[in-house]
mmCIF file of C-alpha atoms in Angstrom:
data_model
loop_
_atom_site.group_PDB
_atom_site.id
_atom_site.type_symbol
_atom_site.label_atom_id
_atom_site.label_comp_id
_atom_site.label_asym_id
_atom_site.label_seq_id
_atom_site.Cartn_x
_atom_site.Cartn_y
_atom_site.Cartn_z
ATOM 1 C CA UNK A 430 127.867 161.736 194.753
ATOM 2 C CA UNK A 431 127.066 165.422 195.898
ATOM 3 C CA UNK A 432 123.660 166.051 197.105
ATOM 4 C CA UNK A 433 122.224 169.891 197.222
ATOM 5 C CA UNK A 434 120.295 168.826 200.418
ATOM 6 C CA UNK A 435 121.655 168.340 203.783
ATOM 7 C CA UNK A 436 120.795 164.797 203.565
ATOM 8 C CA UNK A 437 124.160 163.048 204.004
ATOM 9 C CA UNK A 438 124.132 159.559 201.144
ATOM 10 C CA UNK A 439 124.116 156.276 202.526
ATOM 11 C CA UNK A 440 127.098 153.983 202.566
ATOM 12 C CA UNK A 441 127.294 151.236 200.066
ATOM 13 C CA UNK A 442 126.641 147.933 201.200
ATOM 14 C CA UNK A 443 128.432 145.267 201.237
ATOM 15 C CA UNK A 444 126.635 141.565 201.831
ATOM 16 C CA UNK A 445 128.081 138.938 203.516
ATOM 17 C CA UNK A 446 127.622 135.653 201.138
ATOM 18 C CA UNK A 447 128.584 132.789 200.683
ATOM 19 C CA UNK A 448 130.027 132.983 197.073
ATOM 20 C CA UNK A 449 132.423 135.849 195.720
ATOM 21 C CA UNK A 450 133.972 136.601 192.313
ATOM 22 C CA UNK A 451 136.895 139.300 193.007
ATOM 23 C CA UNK A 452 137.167 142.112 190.383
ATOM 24 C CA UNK A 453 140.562 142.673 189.121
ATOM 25 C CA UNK A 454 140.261 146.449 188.601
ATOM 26 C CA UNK A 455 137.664 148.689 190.709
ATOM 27 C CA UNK A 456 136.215 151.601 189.472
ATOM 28 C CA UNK A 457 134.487 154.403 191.890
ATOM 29 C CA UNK A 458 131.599 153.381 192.879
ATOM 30 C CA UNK A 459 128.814 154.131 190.819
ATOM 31 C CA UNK A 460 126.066 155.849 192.121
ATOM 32 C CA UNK A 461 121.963 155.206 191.342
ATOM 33 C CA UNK A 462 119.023 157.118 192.796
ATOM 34 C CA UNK A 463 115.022 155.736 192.604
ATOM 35 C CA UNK A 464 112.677 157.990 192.965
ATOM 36 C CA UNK A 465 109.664 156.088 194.511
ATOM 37 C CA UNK A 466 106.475 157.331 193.291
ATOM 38 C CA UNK A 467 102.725 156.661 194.527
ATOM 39 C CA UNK A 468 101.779 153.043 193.719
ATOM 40 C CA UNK A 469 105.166 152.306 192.314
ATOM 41 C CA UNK A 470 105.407 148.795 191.384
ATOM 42 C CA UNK A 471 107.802 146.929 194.614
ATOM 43 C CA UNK A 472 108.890 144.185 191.983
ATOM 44 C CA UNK A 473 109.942 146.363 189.454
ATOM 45 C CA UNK A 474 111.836 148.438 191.924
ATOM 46 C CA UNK A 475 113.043 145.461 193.580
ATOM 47 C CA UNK A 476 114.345 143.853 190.739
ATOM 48 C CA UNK A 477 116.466 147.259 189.330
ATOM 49 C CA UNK A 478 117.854 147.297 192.756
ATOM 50 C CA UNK A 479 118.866 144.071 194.423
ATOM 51 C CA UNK A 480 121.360 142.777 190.764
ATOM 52 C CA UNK A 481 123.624 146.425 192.225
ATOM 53 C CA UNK A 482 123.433 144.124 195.789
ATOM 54 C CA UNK A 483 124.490 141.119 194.258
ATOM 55 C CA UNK A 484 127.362 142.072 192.493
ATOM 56 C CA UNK A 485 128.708 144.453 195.821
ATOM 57 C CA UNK A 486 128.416 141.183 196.962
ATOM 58 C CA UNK A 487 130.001 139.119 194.716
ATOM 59 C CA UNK A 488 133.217 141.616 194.777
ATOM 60 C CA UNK A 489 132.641 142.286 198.005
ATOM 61 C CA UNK A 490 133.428 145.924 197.226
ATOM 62 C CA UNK A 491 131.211 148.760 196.830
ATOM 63 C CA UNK A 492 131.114 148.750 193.119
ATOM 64 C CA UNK A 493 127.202 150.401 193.451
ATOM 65 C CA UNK A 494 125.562 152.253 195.968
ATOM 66 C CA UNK A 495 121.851 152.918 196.027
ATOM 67 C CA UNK A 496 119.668 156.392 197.243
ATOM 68 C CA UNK A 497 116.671 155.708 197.402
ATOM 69 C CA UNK A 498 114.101 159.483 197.904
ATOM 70 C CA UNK A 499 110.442 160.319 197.288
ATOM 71 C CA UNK A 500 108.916 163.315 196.450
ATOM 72 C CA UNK A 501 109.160 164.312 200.085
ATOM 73 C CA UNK A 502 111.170 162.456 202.447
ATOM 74 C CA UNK A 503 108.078 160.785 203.277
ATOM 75 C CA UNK A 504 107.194 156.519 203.027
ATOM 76 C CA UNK A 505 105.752 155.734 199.881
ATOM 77 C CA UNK A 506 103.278 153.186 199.367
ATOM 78 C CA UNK A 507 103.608 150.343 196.798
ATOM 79 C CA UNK A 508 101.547 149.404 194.448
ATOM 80 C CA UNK A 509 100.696 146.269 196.474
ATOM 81 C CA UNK A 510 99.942 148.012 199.836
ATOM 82 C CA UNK A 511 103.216 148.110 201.625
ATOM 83 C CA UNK A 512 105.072 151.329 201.991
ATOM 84 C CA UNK A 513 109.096 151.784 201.635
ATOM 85 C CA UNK A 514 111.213 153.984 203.586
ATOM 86 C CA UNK A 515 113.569 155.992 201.578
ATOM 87 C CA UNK A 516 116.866 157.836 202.475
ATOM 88 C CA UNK A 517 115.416 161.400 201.661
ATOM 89 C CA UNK A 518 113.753 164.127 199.516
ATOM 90 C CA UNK A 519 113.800 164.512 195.423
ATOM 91 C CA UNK A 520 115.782 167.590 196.253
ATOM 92 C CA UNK A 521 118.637 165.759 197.793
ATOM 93 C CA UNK A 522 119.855 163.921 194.731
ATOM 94 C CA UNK A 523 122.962 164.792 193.251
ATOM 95 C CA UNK A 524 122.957 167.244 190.168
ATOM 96 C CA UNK A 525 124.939 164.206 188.083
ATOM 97 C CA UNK A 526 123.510 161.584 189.699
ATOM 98 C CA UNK A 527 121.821 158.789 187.088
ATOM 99 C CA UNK A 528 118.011 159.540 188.096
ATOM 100 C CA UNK A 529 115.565 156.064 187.964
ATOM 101 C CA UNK A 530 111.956 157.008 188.077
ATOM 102 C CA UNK A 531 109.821 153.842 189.501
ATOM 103 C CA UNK A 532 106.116 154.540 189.133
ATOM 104 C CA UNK A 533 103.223 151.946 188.832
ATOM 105 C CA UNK A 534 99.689 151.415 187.312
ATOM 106 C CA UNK A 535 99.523 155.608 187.879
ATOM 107 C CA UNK A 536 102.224 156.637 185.379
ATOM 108 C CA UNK A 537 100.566 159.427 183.493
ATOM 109 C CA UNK A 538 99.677 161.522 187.000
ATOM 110 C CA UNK A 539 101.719 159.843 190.160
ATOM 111 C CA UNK A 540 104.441 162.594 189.764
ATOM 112 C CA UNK A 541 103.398 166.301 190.735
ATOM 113 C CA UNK A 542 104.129 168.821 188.589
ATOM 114 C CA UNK A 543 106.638 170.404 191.044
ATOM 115 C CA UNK A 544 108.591 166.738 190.499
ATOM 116 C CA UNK A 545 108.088 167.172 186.554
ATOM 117 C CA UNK A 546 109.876 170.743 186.915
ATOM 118 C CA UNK A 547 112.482 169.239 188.977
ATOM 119 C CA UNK A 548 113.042 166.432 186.633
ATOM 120 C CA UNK A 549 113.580 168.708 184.202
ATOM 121 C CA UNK A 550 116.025 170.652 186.125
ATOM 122 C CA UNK A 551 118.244 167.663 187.075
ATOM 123 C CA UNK A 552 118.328 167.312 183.238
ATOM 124 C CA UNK A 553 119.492 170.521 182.443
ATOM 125 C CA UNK A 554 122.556 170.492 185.118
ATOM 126 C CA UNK A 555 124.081 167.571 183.459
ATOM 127 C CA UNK A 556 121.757 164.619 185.703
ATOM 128 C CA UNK A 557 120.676 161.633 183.716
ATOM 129 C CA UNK A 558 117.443 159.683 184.128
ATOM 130 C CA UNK A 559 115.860 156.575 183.730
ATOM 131 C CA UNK A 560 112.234 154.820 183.513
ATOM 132 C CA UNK A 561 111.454 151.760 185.329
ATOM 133 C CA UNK A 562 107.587 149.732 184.779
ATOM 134 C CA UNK A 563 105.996 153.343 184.139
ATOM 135 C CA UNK A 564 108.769 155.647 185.138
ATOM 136 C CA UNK A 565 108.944 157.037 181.642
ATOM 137 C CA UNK A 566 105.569 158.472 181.433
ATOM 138 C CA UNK A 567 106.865 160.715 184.023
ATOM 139 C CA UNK A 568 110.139 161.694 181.936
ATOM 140 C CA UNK A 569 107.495 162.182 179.057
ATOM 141 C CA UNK A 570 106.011 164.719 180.892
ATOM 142 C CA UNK A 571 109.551 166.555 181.573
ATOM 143 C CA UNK A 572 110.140 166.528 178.019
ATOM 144 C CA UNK A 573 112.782 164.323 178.264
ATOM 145 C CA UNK A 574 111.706 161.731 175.470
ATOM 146 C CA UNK A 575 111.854 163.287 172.739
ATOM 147 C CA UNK A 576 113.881 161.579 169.468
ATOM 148 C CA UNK A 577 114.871 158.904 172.140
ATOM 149 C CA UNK A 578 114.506 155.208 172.758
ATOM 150 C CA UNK A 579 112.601 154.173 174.947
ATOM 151 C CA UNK A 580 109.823 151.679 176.549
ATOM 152 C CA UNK A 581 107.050 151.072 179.088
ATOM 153 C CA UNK A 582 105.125 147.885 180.342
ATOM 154 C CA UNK A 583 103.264 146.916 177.850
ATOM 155 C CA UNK A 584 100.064 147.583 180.016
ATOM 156 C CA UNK A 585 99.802 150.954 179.951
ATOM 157 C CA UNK A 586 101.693 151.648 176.810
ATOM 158 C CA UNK A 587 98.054 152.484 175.240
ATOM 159 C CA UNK A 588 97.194 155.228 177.661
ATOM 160 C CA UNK A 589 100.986 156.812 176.901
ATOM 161 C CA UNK A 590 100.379 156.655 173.441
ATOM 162 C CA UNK A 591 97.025 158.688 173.485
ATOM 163 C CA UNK A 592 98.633 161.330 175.786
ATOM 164 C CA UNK A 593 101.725 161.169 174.307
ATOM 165 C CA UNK A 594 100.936 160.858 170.548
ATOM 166 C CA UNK A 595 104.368 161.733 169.507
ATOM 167 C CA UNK A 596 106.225 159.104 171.247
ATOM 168 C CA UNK A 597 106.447 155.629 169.983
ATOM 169 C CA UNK A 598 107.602 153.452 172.913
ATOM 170 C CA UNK A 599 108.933 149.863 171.960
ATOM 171 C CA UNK A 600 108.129 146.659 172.599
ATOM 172 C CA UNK A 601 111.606 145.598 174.150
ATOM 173 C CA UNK A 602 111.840 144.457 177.997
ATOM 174 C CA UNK A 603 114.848 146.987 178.220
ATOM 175 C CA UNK A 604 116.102 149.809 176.227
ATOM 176 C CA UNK A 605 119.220 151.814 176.553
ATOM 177 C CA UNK A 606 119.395 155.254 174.461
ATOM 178 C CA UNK A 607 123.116 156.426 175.515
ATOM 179 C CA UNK A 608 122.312 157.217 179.147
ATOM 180 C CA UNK A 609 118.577 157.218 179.422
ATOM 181 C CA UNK A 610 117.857 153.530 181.082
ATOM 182 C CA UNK A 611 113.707 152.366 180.699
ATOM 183 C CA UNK A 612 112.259 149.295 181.256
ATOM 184 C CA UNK A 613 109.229 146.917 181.185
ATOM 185 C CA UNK A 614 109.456 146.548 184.801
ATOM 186 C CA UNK A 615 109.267 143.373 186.427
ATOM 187 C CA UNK A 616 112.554 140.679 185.536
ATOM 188 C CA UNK A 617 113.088 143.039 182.791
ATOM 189 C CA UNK A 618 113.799 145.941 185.590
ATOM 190 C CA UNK A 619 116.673 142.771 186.788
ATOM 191 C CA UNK A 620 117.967 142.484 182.850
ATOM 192 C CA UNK A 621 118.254 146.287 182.288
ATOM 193 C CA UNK A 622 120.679 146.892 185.344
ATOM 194 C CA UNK A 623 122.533 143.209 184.497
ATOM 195 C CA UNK A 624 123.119 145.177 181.156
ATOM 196 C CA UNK A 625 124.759 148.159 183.066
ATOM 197 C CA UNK A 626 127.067 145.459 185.033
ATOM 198 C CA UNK A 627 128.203 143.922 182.109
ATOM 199 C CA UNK A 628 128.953 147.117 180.338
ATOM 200 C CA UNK A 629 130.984 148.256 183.559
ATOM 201 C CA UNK A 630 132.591 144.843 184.602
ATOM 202 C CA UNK A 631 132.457 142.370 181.956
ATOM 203 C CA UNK A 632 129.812 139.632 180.672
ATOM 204 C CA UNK A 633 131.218 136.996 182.943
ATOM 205 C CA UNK A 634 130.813 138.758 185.913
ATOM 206 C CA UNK A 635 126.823 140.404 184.977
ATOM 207 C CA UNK A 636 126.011 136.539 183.849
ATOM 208 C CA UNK A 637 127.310 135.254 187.380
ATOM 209 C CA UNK A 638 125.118 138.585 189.345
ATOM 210 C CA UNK A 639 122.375 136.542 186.947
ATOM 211 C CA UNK A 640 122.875 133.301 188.080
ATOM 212 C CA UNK A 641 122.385 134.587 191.443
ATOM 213 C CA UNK A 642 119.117 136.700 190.782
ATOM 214 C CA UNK A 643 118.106 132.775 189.169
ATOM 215 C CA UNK A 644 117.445 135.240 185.988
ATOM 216 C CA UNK A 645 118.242 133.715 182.444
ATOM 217 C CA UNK A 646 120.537 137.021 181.351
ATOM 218 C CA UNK A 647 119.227 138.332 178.148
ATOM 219 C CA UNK A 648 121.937 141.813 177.530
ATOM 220 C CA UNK A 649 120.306 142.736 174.694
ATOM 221 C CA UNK A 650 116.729 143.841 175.797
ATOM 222 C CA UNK A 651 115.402 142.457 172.442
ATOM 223 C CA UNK A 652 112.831 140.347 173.946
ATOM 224 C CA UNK A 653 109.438 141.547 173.552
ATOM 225 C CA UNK A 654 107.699 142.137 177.244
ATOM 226 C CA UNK A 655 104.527 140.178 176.176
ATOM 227 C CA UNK A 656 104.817 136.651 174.441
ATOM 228 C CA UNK A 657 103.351 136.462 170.788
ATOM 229 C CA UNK A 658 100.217 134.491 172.081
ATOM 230 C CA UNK A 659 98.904 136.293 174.857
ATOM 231 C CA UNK A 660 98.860 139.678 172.261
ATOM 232 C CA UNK A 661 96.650 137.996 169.818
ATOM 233 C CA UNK A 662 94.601 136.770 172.782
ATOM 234 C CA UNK A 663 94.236 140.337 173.871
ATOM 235 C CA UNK A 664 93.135 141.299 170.218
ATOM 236 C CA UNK A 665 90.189 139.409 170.718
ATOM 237 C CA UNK A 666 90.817 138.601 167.232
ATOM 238 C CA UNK A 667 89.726 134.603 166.486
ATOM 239 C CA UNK A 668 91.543 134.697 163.202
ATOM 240 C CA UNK A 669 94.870 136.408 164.538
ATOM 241 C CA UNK A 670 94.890 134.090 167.095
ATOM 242 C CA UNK A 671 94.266 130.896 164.926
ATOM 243 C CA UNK A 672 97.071 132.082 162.258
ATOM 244 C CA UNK A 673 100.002 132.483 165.790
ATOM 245 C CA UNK A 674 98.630 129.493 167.527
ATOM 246 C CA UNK A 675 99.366 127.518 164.002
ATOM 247 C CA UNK A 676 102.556 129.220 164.414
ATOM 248 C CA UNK A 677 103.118 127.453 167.393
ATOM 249 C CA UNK A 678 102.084 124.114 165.954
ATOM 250 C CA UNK A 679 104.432 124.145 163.273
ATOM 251 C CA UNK A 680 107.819 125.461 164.304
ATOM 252 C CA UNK A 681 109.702 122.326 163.327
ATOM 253 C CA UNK A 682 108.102 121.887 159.705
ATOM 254 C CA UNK A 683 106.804 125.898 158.838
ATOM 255 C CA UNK A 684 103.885 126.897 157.276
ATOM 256 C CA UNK A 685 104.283 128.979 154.341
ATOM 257 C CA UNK A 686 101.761 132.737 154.912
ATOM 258 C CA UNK A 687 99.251 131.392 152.314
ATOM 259 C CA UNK A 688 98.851 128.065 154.437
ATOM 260 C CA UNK A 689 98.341 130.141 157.437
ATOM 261 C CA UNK A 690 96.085 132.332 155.920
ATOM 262 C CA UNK A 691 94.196 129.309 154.417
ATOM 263 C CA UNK A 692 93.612 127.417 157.828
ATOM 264 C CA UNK A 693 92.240 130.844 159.473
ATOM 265 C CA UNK A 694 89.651 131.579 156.793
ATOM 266 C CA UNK A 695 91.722 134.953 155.361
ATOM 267 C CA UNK A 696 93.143 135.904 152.426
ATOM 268 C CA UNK A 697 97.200 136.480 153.099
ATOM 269 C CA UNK A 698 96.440 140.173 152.279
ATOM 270 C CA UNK A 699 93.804 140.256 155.316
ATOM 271 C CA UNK A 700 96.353 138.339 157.259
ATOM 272 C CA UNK A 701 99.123 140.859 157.116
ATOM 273 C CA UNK A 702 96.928 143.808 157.280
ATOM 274 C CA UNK A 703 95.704 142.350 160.322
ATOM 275 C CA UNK A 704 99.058 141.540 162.003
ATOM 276 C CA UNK A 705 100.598 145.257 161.240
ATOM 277 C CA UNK A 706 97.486 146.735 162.989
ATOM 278 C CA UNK A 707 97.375 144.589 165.938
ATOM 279 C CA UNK A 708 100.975 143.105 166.286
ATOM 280 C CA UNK A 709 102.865 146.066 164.808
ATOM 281 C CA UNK A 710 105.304 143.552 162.255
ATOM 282 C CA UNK A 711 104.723 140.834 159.552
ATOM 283 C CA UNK A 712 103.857 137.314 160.066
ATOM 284 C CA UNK A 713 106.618 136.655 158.329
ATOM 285 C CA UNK A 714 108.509 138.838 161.260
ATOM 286 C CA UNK A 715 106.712 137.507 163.951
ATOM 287 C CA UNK A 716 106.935 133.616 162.684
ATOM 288 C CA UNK A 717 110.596 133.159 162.128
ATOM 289 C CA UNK A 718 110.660 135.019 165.895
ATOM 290 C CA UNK A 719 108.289 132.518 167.344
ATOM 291 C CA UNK A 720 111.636 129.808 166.213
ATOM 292 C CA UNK A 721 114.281 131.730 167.057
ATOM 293 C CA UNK A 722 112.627 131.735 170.516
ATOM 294 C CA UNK A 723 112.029 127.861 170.591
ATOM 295 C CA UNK A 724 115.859 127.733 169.190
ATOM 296 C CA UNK A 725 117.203 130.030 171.866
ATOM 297 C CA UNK A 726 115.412 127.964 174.769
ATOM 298 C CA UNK A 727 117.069 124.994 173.111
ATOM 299 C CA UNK A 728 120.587 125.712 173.195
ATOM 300 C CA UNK A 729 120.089 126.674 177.162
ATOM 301 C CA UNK A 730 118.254 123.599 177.922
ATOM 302 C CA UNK A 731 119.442 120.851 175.714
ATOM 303 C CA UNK A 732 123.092 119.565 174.380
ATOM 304 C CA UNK A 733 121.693 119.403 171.122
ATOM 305 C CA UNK A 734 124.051 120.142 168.156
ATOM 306 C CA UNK A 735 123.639 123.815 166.308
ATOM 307 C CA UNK A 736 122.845 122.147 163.585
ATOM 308 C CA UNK A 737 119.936 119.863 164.924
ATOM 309 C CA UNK A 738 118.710 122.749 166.482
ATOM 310 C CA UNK A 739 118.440 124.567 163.573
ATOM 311 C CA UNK A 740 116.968 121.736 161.829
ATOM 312 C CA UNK A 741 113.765 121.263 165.472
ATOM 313 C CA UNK A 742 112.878 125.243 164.583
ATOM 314 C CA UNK A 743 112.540 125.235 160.924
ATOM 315 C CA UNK A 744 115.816 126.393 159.596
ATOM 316 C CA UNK A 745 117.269 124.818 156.611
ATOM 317 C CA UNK A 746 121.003 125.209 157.846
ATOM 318 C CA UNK A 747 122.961 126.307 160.779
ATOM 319 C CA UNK A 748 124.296 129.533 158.811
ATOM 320 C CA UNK A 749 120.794 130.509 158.138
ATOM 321 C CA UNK A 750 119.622 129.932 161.395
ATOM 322 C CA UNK A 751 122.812 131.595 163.081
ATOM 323 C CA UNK A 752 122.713 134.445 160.665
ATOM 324 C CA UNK A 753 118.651 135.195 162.409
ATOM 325 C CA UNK A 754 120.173 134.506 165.717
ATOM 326 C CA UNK A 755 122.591 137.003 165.541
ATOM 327 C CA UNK A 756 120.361 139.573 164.196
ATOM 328 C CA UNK A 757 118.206 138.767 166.893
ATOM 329 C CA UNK A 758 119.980 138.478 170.292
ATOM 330 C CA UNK A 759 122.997 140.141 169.741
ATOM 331 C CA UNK A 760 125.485 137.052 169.572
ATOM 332 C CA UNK A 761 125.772 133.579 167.535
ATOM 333 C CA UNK A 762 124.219 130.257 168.536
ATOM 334 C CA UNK A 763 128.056 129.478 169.705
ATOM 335 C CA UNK A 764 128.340 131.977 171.995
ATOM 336 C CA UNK A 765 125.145 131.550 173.558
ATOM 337 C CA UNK A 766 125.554 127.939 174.508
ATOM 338 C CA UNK A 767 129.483 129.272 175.635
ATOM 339 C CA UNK A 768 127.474 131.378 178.190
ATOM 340 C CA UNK A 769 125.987 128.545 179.222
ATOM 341 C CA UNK A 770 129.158 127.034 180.762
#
């Protein structure tokens, strides 16, 4: 990593634990800086950060190494009070370093506008960035959004969107656009940088830096941040809420939409009007999602057949119910439980 400050990098580090998993074949060391902004959330930071430490230690190698810099060399304070020391300045990242902007509950204004400019810089000389909890307002403000990928916690996604009318973040814990990294923050900060572990050194060693973390490894990212309920309790909707808490009732024996509709008071017209607006999919969507989710917490916790599985969510056969899987998580039923061990 080449820095254009004097600030010399810190060494990789290497835990002591009492596990390892040896990697056959190391790479160079790849190389992640976190810019710590104002109020930046310490759990979301945390949890991008400490899957790299894990799987040092699990080679015990220095497969990642970590710079950590603020706007100015300075301590920056967390979201929760407590301030972190960092390694240096903005300016002393590396022109093609991979850039991870952690902000918190101040997204839209805890970067200056000198930081913007710089962001924008490191961008232009070949650097690539990422967005953890609120990190990607700040890219947003660089310009460095635009026709991409990309997400937010699901907080303060309503504020981007009015400032940011243009750009649609999703819903995802995770998303990976080629080399621009955002997440959620929070365990989803843990899942995105799992993701980068597997891509670099295999599935079975990202699931084992996962087992360690105690984090149930999701690759994909597909996971909305905010479960199905607490979204139609945040509506403040009474009939949105009745239709996905029926959805909840009946996962093993489904509803049809016009029985759902009927039990709220609403035609199935006003039904999926209402769920576009406030959910942003179909019940239809949003239902067979609600099983796949009971299905996929199956498989991990139970040694219950495919088939019977299929059968406890609603599915009238295990192709059907693998085919949604699939589409879904990235992988069959099979392979799923396989990760399992």
């Amino acid at each position: 990593m080449t820095a254009r400050g004097n600030a010399k990098p810190p060494e990789p580090v290497i835990p002591d634990g009492a596990f390892s998993f040896p990697v056959e074949t190391l790479r160079e060391t790849r190389w992640f800086s976190f810019l710590l902004l104002d109020g930046f959330t310490l759990l979301a930071f945390s949890s991008a950060l400490d899957p790299l430490r894990i799987a040092n230690q699990l080679a015990q190698a220095p497969l990642y190494g970590w710079h950590v810099v603020s706007e100015d060399g300075a301590p920056v304070p967390s979201s929760s009070g407590l301030s972190m020391q960092v390694h240096g300045t903005l300016a002393d990242v590396g022109d093609t370093a991979h850039l991870f902007v952690c902000a918190g509950n101040k997204g839209l204004e805890a970067a200056s506008d000198q930081t913007v400019a710089e962001l924008r810089r490191h961008a232009r000389f070949g650097g690539t960035t990422g967005g953890i909890c609120t990190g990607a307002a700040t890219l947003a403000r660089a310009g460095l959004l635009k026709g991409k990928r990309f997400t937010l916690h699901w907080e303060n996604q309503p504020g981007f969107v009015e400032a940011f009318p243009d750009l649609t973040p999703t819903r995802n814990r995770f998303e990976a656009d080629g080399a621009l990294l955002t997440c959620g923050g929070g365990s989803a900060a843990a899942e995105m940088m799992i993701s980068v572990i597997a891509q670099d050194y295999g599935t079975e060693f990202a699931i084992l830096v996962a087992d360690m973390c105690l984090n149930d490894p999701d690759l994909s990212g597909r996971r909305d941040q905010r479960s199905s309920i607490a979204t139609a309790v945040d509506s403040r909707n009474p009939k949105l809420l009745q239709v996905v808490q029926g959805m909840y009732k009946h996962i093993e024996n489904p509803l049809t939409l016009e029985e759902l509709a009927e039990n709220a008071g609403v035609s199935r017209r006003q039904m999926e009007r209402l769920f576009r607006k406030m959910m942003g999919e179909p019940p239809a969507t949003l239902y067979r999602n609600i099983r796949l989710e009971r299905g996929r917490a199956l498989l991990m916790e139970t040694d219950l057949s495919v088939m019977e599985i299929a059968i406890a969510v609603g599915f009238n056969s295990a192709n059907i119910f693998t085919r949604h899987f699939k589409a879904r998580y990235g992988e069959t039923p099979y392979g799923a439980r396989g990760r399992r061990g």
